[in-house]
PDB file of C-alpha atoms and ligand atoms in Angstrom:
ATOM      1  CA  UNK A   1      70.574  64.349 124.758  1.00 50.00           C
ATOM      2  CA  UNK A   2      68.798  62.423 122.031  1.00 51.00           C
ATOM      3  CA  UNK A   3      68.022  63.916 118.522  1.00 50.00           C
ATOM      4  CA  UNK A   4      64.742  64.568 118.897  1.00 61.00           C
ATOM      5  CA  UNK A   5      64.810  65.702 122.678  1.00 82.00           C
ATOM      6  CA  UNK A   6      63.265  69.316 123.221  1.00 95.00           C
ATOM      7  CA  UNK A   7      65.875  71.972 125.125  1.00 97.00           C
ATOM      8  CA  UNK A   8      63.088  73.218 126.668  1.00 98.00           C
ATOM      9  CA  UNK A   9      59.861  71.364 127.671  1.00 97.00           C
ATOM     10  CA  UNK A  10      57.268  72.463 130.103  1.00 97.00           C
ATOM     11  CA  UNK A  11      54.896  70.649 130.955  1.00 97.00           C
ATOM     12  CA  UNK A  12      51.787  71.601 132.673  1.00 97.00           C
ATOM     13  CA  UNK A  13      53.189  74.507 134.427  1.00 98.00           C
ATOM     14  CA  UNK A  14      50.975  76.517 136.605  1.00 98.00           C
ATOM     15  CA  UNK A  15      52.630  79.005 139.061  1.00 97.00           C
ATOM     16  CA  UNK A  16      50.041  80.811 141.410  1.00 96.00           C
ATOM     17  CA  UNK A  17      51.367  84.060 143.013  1.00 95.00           C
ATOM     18  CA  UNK A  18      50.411  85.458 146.949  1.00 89.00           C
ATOM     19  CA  UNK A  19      49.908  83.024 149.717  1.00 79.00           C
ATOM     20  CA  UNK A  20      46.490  83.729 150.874  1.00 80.00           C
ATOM     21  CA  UNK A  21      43.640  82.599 148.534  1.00 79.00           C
ATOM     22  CA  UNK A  22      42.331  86.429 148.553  1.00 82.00           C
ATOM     23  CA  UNK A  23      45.510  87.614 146.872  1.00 85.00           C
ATOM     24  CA  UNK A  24      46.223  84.491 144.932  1.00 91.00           C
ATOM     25  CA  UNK A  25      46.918  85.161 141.148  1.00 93.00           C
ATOM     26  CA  UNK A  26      47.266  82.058 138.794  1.00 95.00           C
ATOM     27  CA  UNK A  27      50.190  83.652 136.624  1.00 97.00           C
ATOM     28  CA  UNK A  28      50.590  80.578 134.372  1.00 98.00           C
ATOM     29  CA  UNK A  29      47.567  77.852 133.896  1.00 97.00           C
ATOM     30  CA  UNK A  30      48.796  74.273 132.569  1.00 97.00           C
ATOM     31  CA  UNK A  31      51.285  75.551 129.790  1.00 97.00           C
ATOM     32  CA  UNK A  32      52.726  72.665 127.548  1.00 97.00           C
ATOM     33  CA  UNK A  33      55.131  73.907 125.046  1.00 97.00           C
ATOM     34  CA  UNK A  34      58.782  72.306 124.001  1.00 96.00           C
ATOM     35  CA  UNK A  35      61.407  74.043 122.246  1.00 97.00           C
ATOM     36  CA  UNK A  36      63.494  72.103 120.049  1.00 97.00           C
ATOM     37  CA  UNK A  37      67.424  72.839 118.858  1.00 96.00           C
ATOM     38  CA  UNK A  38      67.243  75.092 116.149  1.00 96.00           C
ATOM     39  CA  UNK A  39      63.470  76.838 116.845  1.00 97.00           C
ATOM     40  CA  UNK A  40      63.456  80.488 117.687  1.00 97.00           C
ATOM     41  CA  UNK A  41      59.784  80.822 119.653  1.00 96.00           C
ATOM     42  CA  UNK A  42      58.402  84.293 120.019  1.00 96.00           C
ATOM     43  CA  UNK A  43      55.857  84.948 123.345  1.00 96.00           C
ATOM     44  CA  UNK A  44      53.383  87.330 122.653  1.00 95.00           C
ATOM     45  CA  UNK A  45      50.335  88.673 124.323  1.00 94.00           C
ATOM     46  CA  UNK A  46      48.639  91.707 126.394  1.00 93.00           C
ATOM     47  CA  UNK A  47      50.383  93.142 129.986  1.00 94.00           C
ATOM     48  CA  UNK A  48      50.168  90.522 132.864  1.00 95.00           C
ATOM     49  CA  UNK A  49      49.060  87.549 130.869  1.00 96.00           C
ATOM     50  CA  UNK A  50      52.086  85.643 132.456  1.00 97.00           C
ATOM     51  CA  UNK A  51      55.370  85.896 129.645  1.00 97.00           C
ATOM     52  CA  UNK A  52      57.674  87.183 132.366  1.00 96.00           C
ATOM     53  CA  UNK A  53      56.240  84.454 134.458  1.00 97.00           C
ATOM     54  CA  UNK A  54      56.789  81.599 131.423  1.00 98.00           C
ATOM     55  CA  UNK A  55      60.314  82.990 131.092  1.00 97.00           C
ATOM     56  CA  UNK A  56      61.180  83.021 135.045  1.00 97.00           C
ATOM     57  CA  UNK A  57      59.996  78.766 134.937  1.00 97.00           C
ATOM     58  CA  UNK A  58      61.760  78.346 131.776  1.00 97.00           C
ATOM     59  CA  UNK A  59      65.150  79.590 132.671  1.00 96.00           C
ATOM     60  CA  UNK A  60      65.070  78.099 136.529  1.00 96.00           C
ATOM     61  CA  UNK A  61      64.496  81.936 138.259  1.00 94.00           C
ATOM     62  CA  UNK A  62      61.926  80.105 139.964  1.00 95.00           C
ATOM     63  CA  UNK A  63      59.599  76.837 140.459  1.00 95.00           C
ATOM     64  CA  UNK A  64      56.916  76.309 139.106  1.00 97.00           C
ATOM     65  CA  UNK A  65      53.447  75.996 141.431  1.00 96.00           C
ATOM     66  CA  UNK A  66      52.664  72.631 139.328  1.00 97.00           C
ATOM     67  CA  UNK A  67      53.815  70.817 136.278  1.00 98.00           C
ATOM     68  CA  UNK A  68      57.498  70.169 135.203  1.00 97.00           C
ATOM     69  CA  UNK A  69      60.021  72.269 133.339  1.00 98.00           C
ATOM     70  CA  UNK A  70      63.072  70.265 131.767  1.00 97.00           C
ATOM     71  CA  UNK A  71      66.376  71.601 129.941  1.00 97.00           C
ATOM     72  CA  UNK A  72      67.759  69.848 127.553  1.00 95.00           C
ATOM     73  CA  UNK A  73      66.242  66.733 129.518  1.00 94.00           C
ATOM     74  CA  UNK A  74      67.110  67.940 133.356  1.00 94.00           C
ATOM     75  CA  UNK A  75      64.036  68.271 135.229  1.00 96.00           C
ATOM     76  CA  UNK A  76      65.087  71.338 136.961  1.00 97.00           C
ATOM     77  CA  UNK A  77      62.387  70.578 140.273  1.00 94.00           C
ATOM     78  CA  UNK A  78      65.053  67.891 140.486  1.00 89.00           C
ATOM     79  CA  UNK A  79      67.625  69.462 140.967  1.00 95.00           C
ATOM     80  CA  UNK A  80      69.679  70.555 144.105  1.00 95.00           C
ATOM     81  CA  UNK A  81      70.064  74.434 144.720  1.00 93.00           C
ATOM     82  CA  UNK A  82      73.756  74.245 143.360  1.00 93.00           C
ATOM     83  CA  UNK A  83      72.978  71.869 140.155  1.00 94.00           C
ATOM     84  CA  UNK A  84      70.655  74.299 139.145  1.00 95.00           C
ATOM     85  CA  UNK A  85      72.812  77.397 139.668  1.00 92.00           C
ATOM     86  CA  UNK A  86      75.311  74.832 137.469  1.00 91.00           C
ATOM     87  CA  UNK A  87      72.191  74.591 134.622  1.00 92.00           C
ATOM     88  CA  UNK A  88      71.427  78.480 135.032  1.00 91.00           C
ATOM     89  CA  UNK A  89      75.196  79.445 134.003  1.00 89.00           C
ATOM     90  CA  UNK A  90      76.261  76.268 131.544  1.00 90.00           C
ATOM     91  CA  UNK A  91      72.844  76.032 129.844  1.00 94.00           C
ATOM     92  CA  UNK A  92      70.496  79.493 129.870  1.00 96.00           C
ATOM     93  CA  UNK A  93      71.311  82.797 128.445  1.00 95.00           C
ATOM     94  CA  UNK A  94      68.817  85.293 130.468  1.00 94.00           C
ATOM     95  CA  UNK A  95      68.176  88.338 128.956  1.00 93.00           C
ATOM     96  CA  UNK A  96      66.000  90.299 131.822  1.00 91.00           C
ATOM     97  CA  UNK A  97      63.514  92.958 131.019  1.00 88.00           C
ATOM     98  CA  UNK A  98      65.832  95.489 133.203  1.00 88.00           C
ATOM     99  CA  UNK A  99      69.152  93.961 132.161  1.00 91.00           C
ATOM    100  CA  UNK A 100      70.719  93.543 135.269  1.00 92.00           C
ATOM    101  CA  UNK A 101      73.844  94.463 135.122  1.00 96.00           C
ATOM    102  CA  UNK A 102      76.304  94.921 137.543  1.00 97.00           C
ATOM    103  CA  UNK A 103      76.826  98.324 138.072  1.00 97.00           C
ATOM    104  CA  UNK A 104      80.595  97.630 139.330  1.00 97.00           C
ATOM    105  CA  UNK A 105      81.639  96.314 136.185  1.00 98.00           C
ATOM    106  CA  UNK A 106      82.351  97.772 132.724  1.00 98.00           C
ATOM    107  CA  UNK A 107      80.745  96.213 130.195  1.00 98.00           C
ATOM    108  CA  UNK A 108      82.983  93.105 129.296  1.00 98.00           C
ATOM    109  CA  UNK A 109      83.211  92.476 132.655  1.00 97.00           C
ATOM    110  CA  UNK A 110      79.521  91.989 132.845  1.00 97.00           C
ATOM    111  CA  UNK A 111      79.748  89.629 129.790  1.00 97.00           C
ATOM    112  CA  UNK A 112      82.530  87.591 131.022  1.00 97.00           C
ATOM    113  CA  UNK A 113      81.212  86.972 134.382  1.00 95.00           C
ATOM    114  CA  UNK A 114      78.980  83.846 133.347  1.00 92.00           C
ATOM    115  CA  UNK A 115      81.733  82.321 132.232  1.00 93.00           C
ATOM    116  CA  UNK A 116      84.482  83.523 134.663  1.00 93.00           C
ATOM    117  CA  UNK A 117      82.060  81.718 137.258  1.00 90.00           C
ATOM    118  CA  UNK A 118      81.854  78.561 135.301  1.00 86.00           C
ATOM    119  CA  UNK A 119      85.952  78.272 135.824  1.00 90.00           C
ATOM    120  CA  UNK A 120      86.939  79.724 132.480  1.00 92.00           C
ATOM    121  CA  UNK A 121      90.249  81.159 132.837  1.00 94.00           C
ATOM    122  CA  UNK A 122      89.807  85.275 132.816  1.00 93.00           C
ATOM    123  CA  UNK A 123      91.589  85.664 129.893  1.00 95.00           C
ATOM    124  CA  UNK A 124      89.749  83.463 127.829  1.00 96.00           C
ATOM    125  CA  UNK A 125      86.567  84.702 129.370  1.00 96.00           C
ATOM    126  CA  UNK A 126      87.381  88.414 128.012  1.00 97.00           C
ATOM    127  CA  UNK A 127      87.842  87.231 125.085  1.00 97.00           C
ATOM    128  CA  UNK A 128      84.968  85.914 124.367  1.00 96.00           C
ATOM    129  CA  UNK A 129      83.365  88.576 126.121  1.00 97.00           C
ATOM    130  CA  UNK A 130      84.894  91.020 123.494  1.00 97.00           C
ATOM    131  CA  UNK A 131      83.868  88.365 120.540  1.00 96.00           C
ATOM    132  CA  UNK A 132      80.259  88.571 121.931  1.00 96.00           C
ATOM    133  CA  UNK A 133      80.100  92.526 122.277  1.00 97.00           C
ATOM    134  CA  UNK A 134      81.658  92.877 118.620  1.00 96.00           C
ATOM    135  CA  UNK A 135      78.848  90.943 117.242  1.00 93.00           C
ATOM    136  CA  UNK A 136      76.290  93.076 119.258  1.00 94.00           C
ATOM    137  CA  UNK A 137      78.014  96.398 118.206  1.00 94.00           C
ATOM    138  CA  UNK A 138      79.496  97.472 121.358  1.00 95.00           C
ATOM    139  CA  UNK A 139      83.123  96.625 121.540  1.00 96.00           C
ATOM    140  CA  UNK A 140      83.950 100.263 121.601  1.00 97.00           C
ATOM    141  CA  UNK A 141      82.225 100.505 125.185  1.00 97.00           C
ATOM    142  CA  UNK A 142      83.483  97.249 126.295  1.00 98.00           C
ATOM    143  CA  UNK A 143      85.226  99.610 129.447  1.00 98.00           C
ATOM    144  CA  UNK A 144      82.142 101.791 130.092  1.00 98.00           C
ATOM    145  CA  UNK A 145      80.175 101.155 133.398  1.00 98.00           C
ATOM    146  CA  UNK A 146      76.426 100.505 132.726  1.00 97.00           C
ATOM    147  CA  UNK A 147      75.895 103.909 134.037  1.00 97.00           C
ATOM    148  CA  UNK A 148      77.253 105.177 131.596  1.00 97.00           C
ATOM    149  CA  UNK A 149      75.757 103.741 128.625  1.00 96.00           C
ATOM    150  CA  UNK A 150      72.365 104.729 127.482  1.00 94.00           C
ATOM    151  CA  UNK A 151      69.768 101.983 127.764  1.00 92.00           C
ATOM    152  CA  UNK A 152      69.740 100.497 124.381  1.00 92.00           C
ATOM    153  CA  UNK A 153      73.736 100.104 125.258  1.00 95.00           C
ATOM    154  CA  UNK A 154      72.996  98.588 128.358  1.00 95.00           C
ATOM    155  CA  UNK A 155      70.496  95.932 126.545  1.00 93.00           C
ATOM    156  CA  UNK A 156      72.410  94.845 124.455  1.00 95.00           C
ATOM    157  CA  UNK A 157      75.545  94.211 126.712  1.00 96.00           C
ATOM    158  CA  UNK A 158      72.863  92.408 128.975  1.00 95.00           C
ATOM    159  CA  UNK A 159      72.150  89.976 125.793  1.00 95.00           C
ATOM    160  CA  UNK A 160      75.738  89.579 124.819  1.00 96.00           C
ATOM    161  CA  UNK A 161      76.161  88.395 128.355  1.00 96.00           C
ATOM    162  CA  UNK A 162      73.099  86.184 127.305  1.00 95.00           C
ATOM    163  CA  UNK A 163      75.019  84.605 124.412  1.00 93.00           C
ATOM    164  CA  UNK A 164      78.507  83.973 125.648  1.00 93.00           C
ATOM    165  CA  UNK A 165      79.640  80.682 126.055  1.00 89.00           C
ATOM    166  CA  UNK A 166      77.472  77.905 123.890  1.00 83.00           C
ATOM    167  CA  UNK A 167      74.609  78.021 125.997  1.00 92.00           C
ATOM    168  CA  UNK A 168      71.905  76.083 124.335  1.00 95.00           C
ATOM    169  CA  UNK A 169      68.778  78.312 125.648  1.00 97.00           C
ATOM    170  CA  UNK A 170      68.028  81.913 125.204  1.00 97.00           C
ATOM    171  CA  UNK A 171      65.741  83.230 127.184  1.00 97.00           C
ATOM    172  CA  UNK A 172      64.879  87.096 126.771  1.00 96.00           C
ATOM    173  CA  UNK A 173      62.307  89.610 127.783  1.00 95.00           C
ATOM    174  CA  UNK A 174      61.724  92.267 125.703  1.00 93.00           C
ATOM    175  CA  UNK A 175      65.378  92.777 124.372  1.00 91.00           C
ATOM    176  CA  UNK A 176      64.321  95.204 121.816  1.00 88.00           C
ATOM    177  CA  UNK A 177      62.267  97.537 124.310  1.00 86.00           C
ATOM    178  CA  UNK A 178      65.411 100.016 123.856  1.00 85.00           C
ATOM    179  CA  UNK A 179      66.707  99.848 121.164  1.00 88.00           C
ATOM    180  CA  UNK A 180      65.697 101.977 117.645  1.00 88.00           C
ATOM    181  CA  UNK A 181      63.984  99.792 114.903  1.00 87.00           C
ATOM    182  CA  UNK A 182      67.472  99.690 112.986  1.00 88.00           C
ATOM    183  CA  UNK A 183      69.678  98.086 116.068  1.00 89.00           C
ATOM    184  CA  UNK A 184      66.701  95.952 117.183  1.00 90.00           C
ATOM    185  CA  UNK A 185      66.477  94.316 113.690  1.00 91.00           C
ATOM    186  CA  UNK A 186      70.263  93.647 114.053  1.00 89.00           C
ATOM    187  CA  UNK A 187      69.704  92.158 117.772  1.00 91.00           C
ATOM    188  CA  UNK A 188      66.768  89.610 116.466  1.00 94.00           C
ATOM    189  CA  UNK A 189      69.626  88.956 113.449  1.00 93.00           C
ATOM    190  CA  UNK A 190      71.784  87.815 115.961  1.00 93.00           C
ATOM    191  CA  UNK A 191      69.380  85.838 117.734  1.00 95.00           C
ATOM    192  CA  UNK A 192      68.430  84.236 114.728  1.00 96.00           C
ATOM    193  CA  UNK A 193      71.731  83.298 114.088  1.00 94.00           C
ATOM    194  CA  UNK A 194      71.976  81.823 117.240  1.00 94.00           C
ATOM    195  CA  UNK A 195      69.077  79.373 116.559  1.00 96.00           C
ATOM    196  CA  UNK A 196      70.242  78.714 113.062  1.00 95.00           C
ATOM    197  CA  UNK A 197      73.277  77.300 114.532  1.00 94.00           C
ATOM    198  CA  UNK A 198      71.330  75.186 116.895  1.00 94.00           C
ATOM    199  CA  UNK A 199      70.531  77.009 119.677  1.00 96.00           C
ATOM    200  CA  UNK A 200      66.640  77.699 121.405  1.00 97.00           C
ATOM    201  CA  UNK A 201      64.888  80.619 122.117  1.00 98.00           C
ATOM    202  CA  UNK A 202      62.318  82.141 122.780  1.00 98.00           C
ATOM    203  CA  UNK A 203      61.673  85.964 123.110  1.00 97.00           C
ATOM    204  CA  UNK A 204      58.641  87.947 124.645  1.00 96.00           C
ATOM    205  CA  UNK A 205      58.045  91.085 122.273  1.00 94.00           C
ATOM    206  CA  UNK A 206      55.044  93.398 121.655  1.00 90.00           C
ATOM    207  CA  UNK A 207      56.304  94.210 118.055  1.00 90.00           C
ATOM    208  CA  UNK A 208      54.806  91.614 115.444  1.00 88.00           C
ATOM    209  CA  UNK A 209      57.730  92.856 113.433  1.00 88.00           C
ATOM    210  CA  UNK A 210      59.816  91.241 115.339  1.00 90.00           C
ATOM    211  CA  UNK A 211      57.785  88.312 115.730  1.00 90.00           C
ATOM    212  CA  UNK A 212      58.102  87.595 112.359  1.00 90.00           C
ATOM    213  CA  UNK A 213      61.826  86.676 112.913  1.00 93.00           C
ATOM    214  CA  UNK A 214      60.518  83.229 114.610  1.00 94.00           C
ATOM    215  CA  UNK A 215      59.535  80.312 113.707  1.00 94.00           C
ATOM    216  CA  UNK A 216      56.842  80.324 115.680  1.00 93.00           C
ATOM    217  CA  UNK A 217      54.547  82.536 117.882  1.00 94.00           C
ATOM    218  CA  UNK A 218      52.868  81.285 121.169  1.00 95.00           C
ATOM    219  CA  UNK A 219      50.124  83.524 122.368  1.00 95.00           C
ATOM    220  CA  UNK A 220      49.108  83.891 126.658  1.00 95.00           C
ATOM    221  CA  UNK A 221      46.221  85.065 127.717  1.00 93.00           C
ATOM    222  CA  UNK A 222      45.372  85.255 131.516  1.00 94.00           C
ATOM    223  CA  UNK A 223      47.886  83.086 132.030  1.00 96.00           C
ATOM    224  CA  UNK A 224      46.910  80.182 129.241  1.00 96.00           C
ATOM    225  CA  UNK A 225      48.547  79.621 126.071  1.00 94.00           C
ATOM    226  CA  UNK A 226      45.816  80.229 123.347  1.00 87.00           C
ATOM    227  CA  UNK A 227      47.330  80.253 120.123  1.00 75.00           C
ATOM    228  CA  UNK A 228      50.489  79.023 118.642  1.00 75.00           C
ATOM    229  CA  UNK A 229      51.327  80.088 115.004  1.00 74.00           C
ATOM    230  CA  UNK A 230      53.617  78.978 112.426  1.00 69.00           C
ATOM    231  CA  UNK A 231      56.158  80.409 110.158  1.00 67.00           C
ATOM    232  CA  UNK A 232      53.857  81.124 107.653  1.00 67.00           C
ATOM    233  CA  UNK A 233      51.572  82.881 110.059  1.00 70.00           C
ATOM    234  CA  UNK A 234      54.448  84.878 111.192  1.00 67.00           C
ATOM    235  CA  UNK A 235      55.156  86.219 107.984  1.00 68.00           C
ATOM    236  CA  UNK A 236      51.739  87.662 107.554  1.00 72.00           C
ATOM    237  CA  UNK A 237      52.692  89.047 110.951  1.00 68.00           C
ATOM    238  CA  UNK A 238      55.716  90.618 108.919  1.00 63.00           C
ATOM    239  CA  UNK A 239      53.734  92.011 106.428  1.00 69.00           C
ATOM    240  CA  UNK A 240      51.056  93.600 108.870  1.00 67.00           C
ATOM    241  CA  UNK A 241      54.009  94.857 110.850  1.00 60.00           C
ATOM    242  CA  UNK A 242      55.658  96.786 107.813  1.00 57.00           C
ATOM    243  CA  UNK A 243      52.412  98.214 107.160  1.00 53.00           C
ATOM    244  CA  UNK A 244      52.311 100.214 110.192  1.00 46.00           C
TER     245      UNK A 244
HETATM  246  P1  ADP G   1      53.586  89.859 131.623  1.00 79.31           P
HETATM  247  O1  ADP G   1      55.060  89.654 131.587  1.00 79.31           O
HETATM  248  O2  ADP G   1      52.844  89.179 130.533  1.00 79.31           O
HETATM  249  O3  ADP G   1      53.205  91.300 131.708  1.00 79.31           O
HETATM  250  P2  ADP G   1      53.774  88.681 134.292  1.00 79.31           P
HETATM  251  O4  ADP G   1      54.265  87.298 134.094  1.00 79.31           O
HETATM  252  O5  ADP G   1      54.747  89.697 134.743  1.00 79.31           O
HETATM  253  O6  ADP G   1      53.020  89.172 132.965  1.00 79.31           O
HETATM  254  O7  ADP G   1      52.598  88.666 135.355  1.00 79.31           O
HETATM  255  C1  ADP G   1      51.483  87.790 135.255  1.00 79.31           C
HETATM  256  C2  ADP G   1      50.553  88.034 136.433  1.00 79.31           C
HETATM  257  O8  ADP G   1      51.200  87.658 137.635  1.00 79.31           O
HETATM  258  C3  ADP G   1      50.183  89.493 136.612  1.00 79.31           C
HETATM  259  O9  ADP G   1      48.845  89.523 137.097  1.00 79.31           O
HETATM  260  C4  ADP G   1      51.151  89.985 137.649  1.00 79.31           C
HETATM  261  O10 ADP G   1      50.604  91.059 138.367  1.00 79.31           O
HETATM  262  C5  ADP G   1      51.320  88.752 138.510  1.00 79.31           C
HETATM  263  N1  ADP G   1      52.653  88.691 139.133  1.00 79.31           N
HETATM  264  C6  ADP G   1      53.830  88.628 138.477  1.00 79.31           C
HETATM  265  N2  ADP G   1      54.869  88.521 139.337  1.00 79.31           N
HETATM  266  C7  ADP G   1      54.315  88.515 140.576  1.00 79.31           C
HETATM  267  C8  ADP G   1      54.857  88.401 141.895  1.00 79.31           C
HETATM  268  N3  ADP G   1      56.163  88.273 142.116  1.00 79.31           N
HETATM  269  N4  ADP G   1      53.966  88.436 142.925  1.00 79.31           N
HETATM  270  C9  ADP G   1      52.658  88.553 142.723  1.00 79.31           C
HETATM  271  N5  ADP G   1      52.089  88.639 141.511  1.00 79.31           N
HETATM  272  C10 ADP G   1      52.899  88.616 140.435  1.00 79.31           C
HETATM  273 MG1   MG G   2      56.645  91.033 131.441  1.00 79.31          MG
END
């Protein structure tokens, strides 16, 4: 990958859900945007204007209708069924909306699994698994099921399993949706970390306040990306967020 090489480019993406014309909604409409090493990108904007969709193209969950989407250079359209699954697991850290986990295994077993599938050793995997739930708070439940955890626990085992390994993209929807303003402010820390030490990501929220933790805001609307915003922007979004 050369210097200057975006981890995540899309290009013209459209996706257009429903197979007859009737029931066709355009989710996405011609969205450019690249994510460099480094940038932490924050997706806002009003319910069903298409960031679950954005995310879903970005991280490979599915193809876009038109236009390209590349990671770290990979065009993933490109791409047979197993490369991409390779991609998926080596390259993206998902955080879903509903977390996902699996409800069969405890908590570090949940983290592990990404890389337990990629051929690291089980031992090494669980280790790492435990380094990533220590920096997320939750070693202490690392052998709870996710039925037992509440659903702030649950999130943020679902975005340690995000982080593990060096993936280069993060991808997450919503991670702070359950979590109280305190532990959600040390989740975005994290993430910020992450990105300071060369990482991607980008994050849908609905809180400007933690918006403000980017370096940069992208707006959707109906599917279009309106509006993108700068650091400086985003810290006026800081200060209108405290003032709430
Ligand atoms: P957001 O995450 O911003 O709320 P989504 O990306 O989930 O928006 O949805 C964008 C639009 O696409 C909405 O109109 C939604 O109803 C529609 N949509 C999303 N997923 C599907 C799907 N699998 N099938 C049909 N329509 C969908
Ligand atoms: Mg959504």
């Amino acid at each position: 990958m050369t210097q200057d090489q975006a981890v995540l480019r899309l290009d013209r993406v459209s996706r257009v859900y429903g197979r007859s014309s009737a029931a066709e909604v355009c989710a996405l409409r011609e969205v450019d945007l690249a994510v460099h090493a480094g940038e932490f990108v924050a997706v806002m904007g009003p319910s069903g204007s298409g960031k679950s969709t954005l995310l879903t193209m970005a991280g490979g969950l599915d193809s876009p209708s038109s236009g390209r989407v590349l990671v770290e250079g990979r065009e993933l359209g490109g791409l047979s069924r197993r490369r991409l699954a390779e991609v998926r697991r080596r390259s993206v850290g998902y955080v879903f909306q509903d977390y996902n986990l699996i409800p069969a295994l405890t908590a570090v077993e949940n983290v592990a699994l990404p890389r337990e599938l990629d051929g690291t050793g089980s031992r090494t995997a669980r280790r790492e698994a435990m380094a990533a739930l220590e920096e997320l708070g939750m070693a202490e439940l690392a052998d709870r099921f996710p039925d037992d955890m509440s659903g702030g626990q649950q999130q943020r085992v679902a975005i340690a399993r995000a982080l593990i390994g060096d993936r280069r993209l993060v991808l997450a929807d919503e991670p702070t949706g359950a979590l109280d303003s305190n532990t959600g402010e040390a989740v975005l820390a994290v993430l910020r970390a992450r990105c300071d030490a060369g990482a991607a990501a980008m994050m849908v929220t609905h809180e400007a306040r933690h918006a403000a933790w980017a370096d940069r805001v992208v707006f959707l609307r109906d599917g279009r990306l309106v509006d993108e915003t700068g650091r400086a922007e985003a810290e006026t979004l800081l200060a209108a967020g405290a003032e709430q």
